JSON list of C-alpha atoms in Angstrom, two decimals:
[
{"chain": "A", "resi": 1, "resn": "UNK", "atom": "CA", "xyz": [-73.48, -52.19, -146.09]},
{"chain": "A", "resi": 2, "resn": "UNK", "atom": "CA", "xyz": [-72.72, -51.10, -142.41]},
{"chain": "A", "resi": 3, "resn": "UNK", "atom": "CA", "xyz": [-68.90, -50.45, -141.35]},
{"chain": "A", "resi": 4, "resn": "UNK", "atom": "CA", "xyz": [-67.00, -52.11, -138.22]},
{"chain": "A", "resi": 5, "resn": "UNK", "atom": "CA", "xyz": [-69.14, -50.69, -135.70]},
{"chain": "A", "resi": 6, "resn": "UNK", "atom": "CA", "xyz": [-67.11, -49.61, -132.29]},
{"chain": "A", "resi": 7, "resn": "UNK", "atom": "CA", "xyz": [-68.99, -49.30, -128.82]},
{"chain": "A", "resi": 8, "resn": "UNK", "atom": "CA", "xyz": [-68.13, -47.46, -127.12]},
{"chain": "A", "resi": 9, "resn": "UNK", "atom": "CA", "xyz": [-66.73, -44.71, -128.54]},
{"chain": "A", "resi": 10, "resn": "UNK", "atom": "CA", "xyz": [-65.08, -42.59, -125.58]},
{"chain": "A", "resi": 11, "resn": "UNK", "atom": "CA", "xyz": [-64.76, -44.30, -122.29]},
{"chain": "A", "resi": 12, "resn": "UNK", "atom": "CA", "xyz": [-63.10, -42.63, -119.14]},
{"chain": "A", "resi": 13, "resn": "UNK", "atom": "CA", "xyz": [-61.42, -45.27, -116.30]},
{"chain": "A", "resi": 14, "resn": "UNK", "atom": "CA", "xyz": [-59.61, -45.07, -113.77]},
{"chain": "A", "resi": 15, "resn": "UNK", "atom": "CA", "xyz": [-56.38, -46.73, -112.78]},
{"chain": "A", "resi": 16, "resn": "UNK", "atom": "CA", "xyz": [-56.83, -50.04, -111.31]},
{"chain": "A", "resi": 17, "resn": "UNK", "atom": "CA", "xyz": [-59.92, -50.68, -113.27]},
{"chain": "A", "resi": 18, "resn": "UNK", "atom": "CA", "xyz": [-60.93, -52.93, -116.04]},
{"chain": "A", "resi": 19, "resn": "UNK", "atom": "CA", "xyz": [-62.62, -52.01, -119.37]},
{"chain": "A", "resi": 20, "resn": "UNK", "atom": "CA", "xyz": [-64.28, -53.75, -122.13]},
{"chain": "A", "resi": 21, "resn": "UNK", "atom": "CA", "xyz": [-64.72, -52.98, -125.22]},
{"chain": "A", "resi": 22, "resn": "UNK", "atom": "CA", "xyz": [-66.83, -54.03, -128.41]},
{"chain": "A", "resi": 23, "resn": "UNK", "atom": "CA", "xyz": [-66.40, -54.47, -132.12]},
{"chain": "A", "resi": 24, "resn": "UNK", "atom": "CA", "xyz": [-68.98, -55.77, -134.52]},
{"chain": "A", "resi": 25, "resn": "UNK", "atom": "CA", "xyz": [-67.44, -56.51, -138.11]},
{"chain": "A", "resi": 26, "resn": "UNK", "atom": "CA", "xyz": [-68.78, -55.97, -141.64]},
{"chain": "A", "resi": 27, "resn": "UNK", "atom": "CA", "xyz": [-71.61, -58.81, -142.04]},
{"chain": "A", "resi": 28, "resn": "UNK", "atom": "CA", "xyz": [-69.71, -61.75, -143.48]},
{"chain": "A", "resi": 29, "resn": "UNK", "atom": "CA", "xyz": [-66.38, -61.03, -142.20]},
{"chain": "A", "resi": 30, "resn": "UNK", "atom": "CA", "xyz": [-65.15, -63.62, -140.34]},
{"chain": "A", "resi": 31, "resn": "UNK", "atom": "CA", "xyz": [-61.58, -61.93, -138.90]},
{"chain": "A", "resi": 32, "resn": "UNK", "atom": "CA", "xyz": [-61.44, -59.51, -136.19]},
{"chain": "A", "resi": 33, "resn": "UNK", "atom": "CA", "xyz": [-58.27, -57.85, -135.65]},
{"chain": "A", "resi": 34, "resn": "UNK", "atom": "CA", "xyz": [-57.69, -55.02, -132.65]},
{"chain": "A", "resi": 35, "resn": "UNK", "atom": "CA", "xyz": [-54.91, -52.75, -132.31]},
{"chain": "A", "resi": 36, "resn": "UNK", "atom": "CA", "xyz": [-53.87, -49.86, -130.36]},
{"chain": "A", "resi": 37, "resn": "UNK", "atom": "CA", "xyz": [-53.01, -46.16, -131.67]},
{"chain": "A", "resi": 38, "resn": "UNK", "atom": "CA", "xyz": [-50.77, -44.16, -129.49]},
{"chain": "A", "resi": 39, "resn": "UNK", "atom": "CA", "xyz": [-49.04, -41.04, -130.47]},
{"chain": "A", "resi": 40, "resn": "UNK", "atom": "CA", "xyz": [-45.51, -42.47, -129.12]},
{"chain": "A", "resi": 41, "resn": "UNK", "atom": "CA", "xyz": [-45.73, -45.69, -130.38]},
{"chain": "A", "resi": 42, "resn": "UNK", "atom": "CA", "xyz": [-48.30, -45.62, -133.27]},
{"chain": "A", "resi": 43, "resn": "UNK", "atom": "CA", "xyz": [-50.35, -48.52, -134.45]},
{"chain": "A", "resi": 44, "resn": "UNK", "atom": "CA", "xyz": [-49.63, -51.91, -132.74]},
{"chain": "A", "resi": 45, "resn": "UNK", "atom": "CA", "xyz": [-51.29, -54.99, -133.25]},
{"chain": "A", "resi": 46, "resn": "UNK", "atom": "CA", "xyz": [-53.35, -56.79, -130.51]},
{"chain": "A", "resi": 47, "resn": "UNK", "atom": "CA", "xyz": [-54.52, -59.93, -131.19]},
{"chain": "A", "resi": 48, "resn": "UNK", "atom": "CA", "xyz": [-56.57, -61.52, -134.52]},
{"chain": "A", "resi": 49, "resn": "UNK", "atom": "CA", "xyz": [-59.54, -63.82, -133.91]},
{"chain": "A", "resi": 50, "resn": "UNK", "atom": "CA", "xyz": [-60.98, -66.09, -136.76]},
{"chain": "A", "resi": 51, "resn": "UNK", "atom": "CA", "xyz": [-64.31, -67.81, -136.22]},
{"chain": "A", "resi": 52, "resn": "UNK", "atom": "CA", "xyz": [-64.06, -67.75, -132.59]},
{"chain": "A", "resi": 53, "resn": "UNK", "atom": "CA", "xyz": [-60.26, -68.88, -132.40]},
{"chain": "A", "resi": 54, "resn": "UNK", "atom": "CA", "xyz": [-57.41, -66.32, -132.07]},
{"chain": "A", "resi": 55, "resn": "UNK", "atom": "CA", "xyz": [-54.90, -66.81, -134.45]},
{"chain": "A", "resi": 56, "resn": "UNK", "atom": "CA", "xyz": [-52.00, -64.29, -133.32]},
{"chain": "A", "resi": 57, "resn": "UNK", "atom": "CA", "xyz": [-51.24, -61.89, -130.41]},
{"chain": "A", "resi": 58, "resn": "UNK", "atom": "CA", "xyz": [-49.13, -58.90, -130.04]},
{"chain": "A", "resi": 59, "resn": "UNK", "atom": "CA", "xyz": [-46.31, -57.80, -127.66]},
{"chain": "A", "resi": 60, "resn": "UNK", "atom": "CA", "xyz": [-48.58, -56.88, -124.96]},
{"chain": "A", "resi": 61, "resn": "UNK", "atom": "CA", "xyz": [-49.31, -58.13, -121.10]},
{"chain": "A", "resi": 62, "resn": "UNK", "atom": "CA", "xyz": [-51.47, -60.23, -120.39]},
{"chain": "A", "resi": 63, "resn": "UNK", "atom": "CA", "xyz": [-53.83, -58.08, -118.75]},
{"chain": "A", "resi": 64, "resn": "UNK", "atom": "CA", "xyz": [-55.18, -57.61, -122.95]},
{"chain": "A", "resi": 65, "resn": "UNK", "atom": "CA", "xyz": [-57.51, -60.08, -123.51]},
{"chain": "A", "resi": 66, "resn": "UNK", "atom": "CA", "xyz": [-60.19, -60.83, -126.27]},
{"chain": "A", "resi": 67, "resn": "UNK", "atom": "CA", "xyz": [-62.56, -62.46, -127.37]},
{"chain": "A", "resi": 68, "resn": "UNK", "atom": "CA", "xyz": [-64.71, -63.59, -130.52]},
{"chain": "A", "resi": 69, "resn": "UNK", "atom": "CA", "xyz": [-68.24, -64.76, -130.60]},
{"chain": "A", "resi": 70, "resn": "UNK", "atom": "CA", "xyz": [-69.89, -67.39, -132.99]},
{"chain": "A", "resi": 71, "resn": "UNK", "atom": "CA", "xyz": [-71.52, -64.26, -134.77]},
{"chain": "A", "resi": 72, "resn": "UNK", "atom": "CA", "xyz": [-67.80, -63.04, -135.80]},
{"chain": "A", "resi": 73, "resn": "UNK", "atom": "CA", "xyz": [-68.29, -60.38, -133.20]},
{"chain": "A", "resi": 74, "resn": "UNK", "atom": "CA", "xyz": [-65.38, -59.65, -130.85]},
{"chain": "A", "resi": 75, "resn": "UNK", "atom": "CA", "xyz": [-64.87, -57.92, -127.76]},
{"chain": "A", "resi": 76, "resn": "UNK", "atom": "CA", "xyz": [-61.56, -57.04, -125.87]},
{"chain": "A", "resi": 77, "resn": "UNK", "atom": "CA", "xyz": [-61.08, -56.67, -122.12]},
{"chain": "A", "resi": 78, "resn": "UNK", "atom": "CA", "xyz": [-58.08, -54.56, -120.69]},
{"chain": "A", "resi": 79, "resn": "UNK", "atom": "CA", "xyz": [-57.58, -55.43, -116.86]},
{"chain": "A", "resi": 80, "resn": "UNK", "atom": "CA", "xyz": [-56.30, -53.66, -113.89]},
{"chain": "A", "resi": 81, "resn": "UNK", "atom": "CA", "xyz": [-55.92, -50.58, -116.24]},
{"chain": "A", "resi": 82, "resn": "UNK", "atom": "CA", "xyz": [-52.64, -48.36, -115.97]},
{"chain": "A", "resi": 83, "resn": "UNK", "atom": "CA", "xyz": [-52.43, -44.48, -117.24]},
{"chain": "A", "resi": 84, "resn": "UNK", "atom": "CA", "xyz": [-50.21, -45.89, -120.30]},
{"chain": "A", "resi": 85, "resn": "UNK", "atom": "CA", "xyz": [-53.31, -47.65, -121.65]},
{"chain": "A", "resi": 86, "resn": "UNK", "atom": "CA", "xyz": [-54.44, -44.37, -122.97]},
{"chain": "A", "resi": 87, "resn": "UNK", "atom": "CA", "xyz": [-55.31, -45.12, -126.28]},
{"chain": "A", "resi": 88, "resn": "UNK", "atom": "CA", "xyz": [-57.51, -45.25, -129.07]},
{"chain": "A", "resi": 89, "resn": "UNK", "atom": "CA", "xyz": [-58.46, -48.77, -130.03]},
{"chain": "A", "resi": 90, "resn": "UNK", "atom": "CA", "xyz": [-59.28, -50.05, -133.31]},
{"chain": "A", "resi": 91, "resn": "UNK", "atom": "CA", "xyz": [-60.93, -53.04, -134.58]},
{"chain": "A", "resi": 92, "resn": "UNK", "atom": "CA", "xyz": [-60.37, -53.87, -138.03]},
{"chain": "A", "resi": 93, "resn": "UNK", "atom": "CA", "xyz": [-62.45, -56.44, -140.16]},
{"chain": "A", "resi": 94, "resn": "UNK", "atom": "CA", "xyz": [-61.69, -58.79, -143.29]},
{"chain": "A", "resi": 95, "resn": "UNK", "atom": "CA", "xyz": [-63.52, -61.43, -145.04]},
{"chain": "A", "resi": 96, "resn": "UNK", "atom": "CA", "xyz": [-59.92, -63.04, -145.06]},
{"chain": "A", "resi": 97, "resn": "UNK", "atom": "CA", "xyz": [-59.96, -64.13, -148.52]},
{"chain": "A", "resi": 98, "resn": "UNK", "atom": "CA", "xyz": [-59.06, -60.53, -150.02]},
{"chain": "A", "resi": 99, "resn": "UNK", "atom": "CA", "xyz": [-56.84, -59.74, -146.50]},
{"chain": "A", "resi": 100, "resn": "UNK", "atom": "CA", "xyz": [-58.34, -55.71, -146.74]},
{"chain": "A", "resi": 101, "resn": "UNK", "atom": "CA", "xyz": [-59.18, -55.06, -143.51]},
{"chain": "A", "resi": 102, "resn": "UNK", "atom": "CA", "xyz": [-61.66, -52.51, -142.70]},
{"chain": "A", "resi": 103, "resn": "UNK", "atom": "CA", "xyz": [-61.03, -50.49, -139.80]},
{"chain": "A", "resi": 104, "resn": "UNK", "atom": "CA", "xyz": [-63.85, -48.71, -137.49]},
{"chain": "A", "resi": 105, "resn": "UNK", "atom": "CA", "xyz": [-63.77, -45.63, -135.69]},
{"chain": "A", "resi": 106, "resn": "UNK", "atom": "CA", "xyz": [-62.18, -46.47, -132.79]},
{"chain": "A", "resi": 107, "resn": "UNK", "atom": "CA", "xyz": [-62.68, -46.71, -128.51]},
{"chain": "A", "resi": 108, "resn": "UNK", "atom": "CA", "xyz": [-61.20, -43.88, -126.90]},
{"chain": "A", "resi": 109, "resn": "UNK", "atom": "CA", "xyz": [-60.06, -44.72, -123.64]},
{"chain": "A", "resi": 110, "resn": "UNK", "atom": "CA", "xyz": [-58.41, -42.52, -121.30]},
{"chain": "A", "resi": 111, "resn": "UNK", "atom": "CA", "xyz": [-57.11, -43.95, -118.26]},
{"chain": "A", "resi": 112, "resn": "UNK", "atom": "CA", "xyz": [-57.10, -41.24, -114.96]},
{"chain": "B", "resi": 1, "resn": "UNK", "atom": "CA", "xyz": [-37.59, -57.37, -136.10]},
{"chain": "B", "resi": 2, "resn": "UNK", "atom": "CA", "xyz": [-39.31, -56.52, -139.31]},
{"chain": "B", "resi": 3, "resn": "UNK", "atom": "CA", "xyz": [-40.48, -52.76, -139.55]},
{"chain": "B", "resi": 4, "resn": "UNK", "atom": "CA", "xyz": [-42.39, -50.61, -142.09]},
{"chain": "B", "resi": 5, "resn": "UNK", "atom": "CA", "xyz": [-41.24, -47.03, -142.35]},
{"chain": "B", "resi": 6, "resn": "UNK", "atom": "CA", "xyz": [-41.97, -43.81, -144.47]},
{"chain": "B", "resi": 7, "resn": "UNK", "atom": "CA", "xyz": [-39.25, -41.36, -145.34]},
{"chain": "B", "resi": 8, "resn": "UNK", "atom": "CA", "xyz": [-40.98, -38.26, -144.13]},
{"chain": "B", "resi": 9, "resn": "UNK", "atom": "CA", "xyz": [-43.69, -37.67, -140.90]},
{"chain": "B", "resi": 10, "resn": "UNK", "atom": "CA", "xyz": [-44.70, -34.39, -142.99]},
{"chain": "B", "resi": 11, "resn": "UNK", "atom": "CA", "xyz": [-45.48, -33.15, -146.19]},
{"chain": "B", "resi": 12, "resn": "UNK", "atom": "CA", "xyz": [-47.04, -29.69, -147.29]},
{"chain": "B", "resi": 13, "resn": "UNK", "atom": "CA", "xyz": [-48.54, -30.14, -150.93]},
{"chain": "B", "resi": 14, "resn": "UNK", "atom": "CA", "xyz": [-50.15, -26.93, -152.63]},
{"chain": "B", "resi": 15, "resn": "UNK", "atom": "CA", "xyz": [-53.69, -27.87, -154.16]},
{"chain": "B", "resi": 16, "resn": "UNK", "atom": "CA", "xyz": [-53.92, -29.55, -157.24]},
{"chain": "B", "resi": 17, "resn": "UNK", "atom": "CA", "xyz": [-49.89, -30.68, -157.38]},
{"chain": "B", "resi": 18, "resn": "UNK", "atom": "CA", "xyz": [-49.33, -33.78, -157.21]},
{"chain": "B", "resi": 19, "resn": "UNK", "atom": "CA", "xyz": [-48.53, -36.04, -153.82]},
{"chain": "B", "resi": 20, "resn": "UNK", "atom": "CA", "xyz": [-45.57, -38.58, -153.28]},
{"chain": "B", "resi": 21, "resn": "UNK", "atom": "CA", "xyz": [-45.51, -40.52, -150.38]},
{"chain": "B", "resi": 22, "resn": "UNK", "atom": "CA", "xyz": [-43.26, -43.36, -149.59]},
{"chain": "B", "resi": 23, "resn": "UNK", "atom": "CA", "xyz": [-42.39, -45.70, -147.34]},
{"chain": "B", "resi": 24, "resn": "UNK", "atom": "CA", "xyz": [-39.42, -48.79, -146.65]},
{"chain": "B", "resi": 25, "resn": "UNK", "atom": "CA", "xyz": [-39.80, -51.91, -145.65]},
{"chain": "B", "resi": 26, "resn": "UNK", "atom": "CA", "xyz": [-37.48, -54.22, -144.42]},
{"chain": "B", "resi": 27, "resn": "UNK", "atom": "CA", "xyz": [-39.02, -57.88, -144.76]},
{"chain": "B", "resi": 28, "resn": "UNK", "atom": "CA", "xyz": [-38.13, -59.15, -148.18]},
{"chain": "B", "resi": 29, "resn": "UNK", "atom": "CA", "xyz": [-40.86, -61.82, -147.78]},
{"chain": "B", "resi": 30, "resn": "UNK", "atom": "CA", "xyz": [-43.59, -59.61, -147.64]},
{"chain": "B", "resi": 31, "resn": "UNK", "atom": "CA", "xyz": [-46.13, -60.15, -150.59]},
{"chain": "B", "resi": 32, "resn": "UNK", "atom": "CA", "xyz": [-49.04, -57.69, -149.45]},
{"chain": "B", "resi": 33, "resn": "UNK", "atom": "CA", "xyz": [-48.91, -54.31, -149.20]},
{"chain": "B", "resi": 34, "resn": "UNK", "atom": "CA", "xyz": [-52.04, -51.55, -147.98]},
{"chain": "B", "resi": 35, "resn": "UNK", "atom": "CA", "xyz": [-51.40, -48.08, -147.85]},
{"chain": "B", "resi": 36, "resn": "UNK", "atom": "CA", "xyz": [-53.98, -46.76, -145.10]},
{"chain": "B", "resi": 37, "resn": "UNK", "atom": "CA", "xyz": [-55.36, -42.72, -144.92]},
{"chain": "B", "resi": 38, "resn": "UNK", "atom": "CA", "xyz": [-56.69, -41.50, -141.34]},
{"chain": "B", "resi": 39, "resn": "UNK", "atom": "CA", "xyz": [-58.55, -38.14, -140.93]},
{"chain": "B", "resi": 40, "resn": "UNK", "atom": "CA", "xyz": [-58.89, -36.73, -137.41]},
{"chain": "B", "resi": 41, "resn": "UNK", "atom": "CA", "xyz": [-61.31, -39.10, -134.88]},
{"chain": "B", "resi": 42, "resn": "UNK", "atom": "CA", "xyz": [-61.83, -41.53, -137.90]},
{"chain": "B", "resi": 43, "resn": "UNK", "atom": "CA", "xyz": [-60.25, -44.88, -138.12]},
{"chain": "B", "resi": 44, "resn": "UNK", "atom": "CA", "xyz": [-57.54, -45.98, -140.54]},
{"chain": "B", "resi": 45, "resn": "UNK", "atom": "CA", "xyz": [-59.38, -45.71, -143.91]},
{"chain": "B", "resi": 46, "resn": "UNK", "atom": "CA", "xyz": [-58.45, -48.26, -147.02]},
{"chain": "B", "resi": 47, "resn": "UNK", "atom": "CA", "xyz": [-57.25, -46.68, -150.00]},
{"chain": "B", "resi": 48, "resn": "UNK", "atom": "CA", "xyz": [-55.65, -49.05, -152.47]},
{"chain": "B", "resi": 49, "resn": "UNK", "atom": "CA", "xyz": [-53.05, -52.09, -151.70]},
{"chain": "B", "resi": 50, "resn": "UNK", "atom": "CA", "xyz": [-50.62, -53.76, -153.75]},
{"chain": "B", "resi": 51, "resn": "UNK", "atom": "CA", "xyz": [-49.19, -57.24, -153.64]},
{"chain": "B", "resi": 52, "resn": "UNK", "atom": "CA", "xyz": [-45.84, -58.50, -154.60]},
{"chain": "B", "resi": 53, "resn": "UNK", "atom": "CA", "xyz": [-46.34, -60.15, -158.19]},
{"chain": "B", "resi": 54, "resn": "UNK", "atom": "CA", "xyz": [-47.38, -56.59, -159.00]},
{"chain": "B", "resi": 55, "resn": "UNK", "atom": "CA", "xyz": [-44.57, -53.23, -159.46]},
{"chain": "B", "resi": 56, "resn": "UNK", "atom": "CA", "xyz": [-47.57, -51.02, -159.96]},
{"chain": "B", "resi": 57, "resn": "UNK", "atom": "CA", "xyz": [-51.81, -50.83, -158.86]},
{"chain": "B", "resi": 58, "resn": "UNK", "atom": "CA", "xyz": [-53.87, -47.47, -159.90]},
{"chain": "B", "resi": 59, "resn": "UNK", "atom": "CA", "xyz": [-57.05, -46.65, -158.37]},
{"chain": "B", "resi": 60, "resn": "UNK", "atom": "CA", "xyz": [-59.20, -43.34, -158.68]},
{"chain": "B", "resi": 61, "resn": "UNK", "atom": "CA", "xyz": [-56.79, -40.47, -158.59]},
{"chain": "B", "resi": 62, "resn": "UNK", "atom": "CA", "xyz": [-53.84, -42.51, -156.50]},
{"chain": "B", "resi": 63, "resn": "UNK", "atom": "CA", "xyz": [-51.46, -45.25, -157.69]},
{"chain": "B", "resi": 64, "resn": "UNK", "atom": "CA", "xyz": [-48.98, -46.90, -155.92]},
{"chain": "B", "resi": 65, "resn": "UNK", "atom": "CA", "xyz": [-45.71, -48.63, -156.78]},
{"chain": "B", "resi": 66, "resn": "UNK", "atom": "CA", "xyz": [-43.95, -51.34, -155.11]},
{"chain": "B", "resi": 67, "resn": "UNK", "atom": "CA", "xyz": [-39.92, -51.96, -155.91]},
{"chain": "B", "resi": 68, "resn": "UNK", "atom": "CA", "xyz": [-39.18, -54.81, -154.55]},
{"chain": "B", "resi": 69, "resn": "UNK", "atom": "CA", "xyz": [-35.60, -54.25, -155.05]},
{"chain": "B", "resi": 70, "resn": "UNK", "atom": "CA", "xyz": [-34.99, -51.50, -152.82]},
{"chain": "B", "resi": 71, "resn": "UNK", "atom": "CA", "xyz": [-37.55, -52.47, -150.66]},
{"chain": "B", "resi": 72, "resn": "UNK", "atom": "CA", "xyz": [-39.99, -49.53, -150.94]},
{"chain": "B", "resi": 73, "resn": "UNK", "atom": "CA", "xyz": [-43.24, -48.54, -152.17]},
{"chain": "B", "resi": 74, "resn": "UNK", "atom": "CA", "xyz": [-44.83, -45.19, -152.42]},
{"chain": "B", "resi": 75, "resn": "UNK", "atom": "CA", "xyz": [-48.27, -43.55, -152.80]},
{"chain": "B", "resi": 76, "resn": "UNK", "atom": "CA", "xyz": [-48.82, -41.09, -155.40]},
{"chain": "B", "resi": 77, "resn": "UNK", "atom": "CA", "xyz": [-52.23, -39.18, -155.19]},
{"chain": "B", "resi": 78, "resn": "UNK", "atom": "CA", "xyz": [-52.75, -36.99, -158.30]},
{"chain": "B", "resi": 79, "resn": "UNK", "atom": "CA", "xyz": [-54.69, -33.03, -158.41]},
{"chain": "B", "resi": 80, "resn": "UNK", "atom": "CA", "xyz": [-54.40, -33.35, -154.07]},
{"chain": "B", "resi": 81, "resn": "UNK", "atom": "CA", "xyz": [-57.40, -31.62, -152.86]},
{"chain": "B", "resi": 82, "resn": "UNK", "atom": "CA", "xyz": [-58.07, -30.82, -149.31]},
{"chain": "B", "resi": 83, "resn": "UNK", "atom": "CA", "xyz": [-60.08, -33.12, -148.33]},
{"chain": "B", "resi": 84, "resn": "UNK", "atom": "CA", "xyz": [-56.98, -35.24, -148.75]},
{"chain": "B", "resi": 85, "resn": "UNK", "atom": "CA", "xyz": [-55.45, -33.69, -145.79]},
{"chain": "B", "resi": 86, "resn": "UNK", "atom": "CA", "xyz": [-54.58, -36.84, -143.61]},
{"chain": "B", "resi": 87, "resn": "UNK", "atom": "CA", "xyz": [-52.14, -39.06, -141.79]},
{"chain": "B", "resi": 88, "resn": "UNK", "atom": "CA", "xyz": [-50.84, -41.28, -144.62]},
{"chain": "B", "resi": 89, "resn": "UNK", "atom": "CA", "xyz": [-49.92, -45.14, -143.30]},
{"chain": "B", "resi": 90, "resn": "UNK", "atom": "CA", "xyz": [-48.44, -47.67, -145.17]},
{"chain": "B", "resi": 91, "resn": "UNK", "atom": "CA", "xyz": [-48.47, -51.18, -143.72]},
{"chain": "B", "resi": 92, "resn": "UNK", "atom": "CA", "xyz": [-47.40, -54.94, -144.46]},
{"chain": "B", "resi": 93, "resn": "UNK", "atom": "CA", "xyz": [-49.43, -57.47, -143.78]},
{"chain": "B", "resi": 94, "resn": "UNK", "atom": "CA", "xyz": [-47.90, -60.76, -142.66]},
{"chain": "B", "resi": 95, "resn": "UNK", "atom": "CA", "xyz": [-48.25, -64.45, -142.87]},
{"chain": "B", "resi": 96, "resn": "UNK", "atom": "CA", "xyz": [-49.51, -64.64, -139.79]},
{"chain": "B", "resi": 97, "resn": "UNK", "atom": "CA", "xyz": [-52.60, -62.14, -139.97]},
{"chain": "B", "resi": 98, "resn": "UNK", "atom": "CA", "xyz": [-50.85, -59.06, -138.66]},
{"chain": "B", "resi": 99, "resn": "UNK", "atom": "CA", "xyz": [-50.50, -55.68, -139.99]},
{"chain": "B", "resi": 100, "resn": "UNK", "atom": "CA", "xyz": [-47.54, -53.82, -139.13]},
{"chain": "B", "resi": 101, "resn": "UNK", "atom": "CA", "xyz": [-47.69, -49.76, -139.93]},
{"chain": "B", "resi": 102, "resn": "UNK", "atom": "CA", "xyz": [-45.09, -47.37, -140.40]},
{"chain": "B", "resi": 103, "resn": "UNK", "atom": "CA", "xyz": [-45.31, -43.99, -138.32]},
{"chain": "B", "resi": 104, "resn": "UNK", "atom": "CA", "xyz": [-47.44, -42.25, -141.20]},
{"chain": "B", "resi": 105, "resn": "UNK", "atom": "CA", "xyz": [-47.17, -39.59, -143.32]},
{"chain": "B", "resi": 106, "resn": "UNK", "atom": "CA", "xyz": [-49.16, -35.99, -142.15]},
{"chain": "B", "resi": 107, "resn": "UNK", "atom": "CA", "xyz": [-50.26, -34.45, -145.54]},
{"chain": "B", "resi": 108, "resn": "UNK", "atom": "CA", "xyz": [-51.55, -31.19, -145.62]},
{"chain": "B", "resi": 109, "resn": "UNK", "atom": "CA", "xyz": [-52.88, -29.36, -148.71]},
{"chain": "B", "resi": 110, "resn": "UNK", "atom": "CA", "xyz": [-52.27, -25.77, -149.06]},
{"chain": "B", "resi": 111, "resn": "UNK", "atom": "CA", "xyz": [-54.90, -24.00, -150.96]}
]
């Protein structure tokens, strides 16, 4: 059974630019959940989607946006990116009946 | 706000001792608990989760308990080997489809 598949996998921007990134779940898992990994602040939550409706966002501008397709697949789109985006971003997956979300491996973005 | 915590951001185990980790939370109304393991460039990996009607879950080699009481909940990881070397998260997941993480746990295993 394939993981939560994460495209793509390093990404270099620079400031002022806009990114987007992709997340395909575990087949059959209907919430997609993103979050952001920082060493100062750690792992924040970004917004949950669930069959194509988003249930719950986290603290963050609204220059973080996402997404989720009819297929459960989700993508997120950071705008008008500043160096403090830096991160590695994770999408996590979960049939939501069991609530164990699977994580991937993570976008790597630096922002220059 | 709510927050989930561990005591310690390090711990140095030798190999084949025994591991404690813990971790506080601070929302009594929590009912769902995961406890999380991420190796360098990997993702948070699942290792065993615990909800609230339960003071106690084993799974191969780890167990955790949950005391509501206090509030806490630790991970225990018996005969630590190295490939158990890893950030350590616990996390609470909410009603309303959020995990929140504590600041994890760096375990290294002396050999």
């Amino acid at each position: 059974k394939a993981g939560v598949t994460q495209t793509p996998r390093y990404l270099i921007k620079t400031r002022g630019q806009q990114v987007t990134l992709s997340c395909s779940p575990i087949s059959g898992h209907r919430s997609v959940s993103w979050y952001q990994q920082t060493p100062g602040q750690g792992l924040q939550f970004l917004f949950e989607y669930f069959s194509e409706t988003q249930r719950n966002k986290g603290n963050f501008p609204g220059r973080f946006s996402g997404r989720q397709f009819s297929n459960s697949r989700s993508e997120m789109n950071v705008s008008t990116l500043e160096l403090g985006d830096s991160a590695l971003y994770l999408c996590a997956s979960s049939s939501d009946r069991n609530y164990g979300y699977t994580f991937g491996s993570g976008t790597r973005l630096t922002v220059v | 706000g709510e927050s989930v915590g561990l005591h310690l951001p390090t711990l140095s185990v030798q190999e084949g001792d025994n591991s404690i980790i813990n971790c506080a939370y601070s929302n009594s109304a929590s009912d769902y608990f995961i406890w999380y393991k991420q190796e360098s460039g990997k993702g948070p990996q699942f290792i065993i989760d615990i909800r609230s009607n339960m003071d106690k879950r084993q799974g191969q080699r780890v167990t955790v308990l949950l005391n509501k009481t206090v509030k806490h909940l630790s991970l225990q990881i018996a005969a630590t080997q190295p490939g158990d070397s890893a950030v350590y998260f616990c996390a609470e997941f909410s009603w309303d489809y959020k995990l929140s993480f504590g600041a994890g746990t760096t375990v290294t295993v002396r050999a």
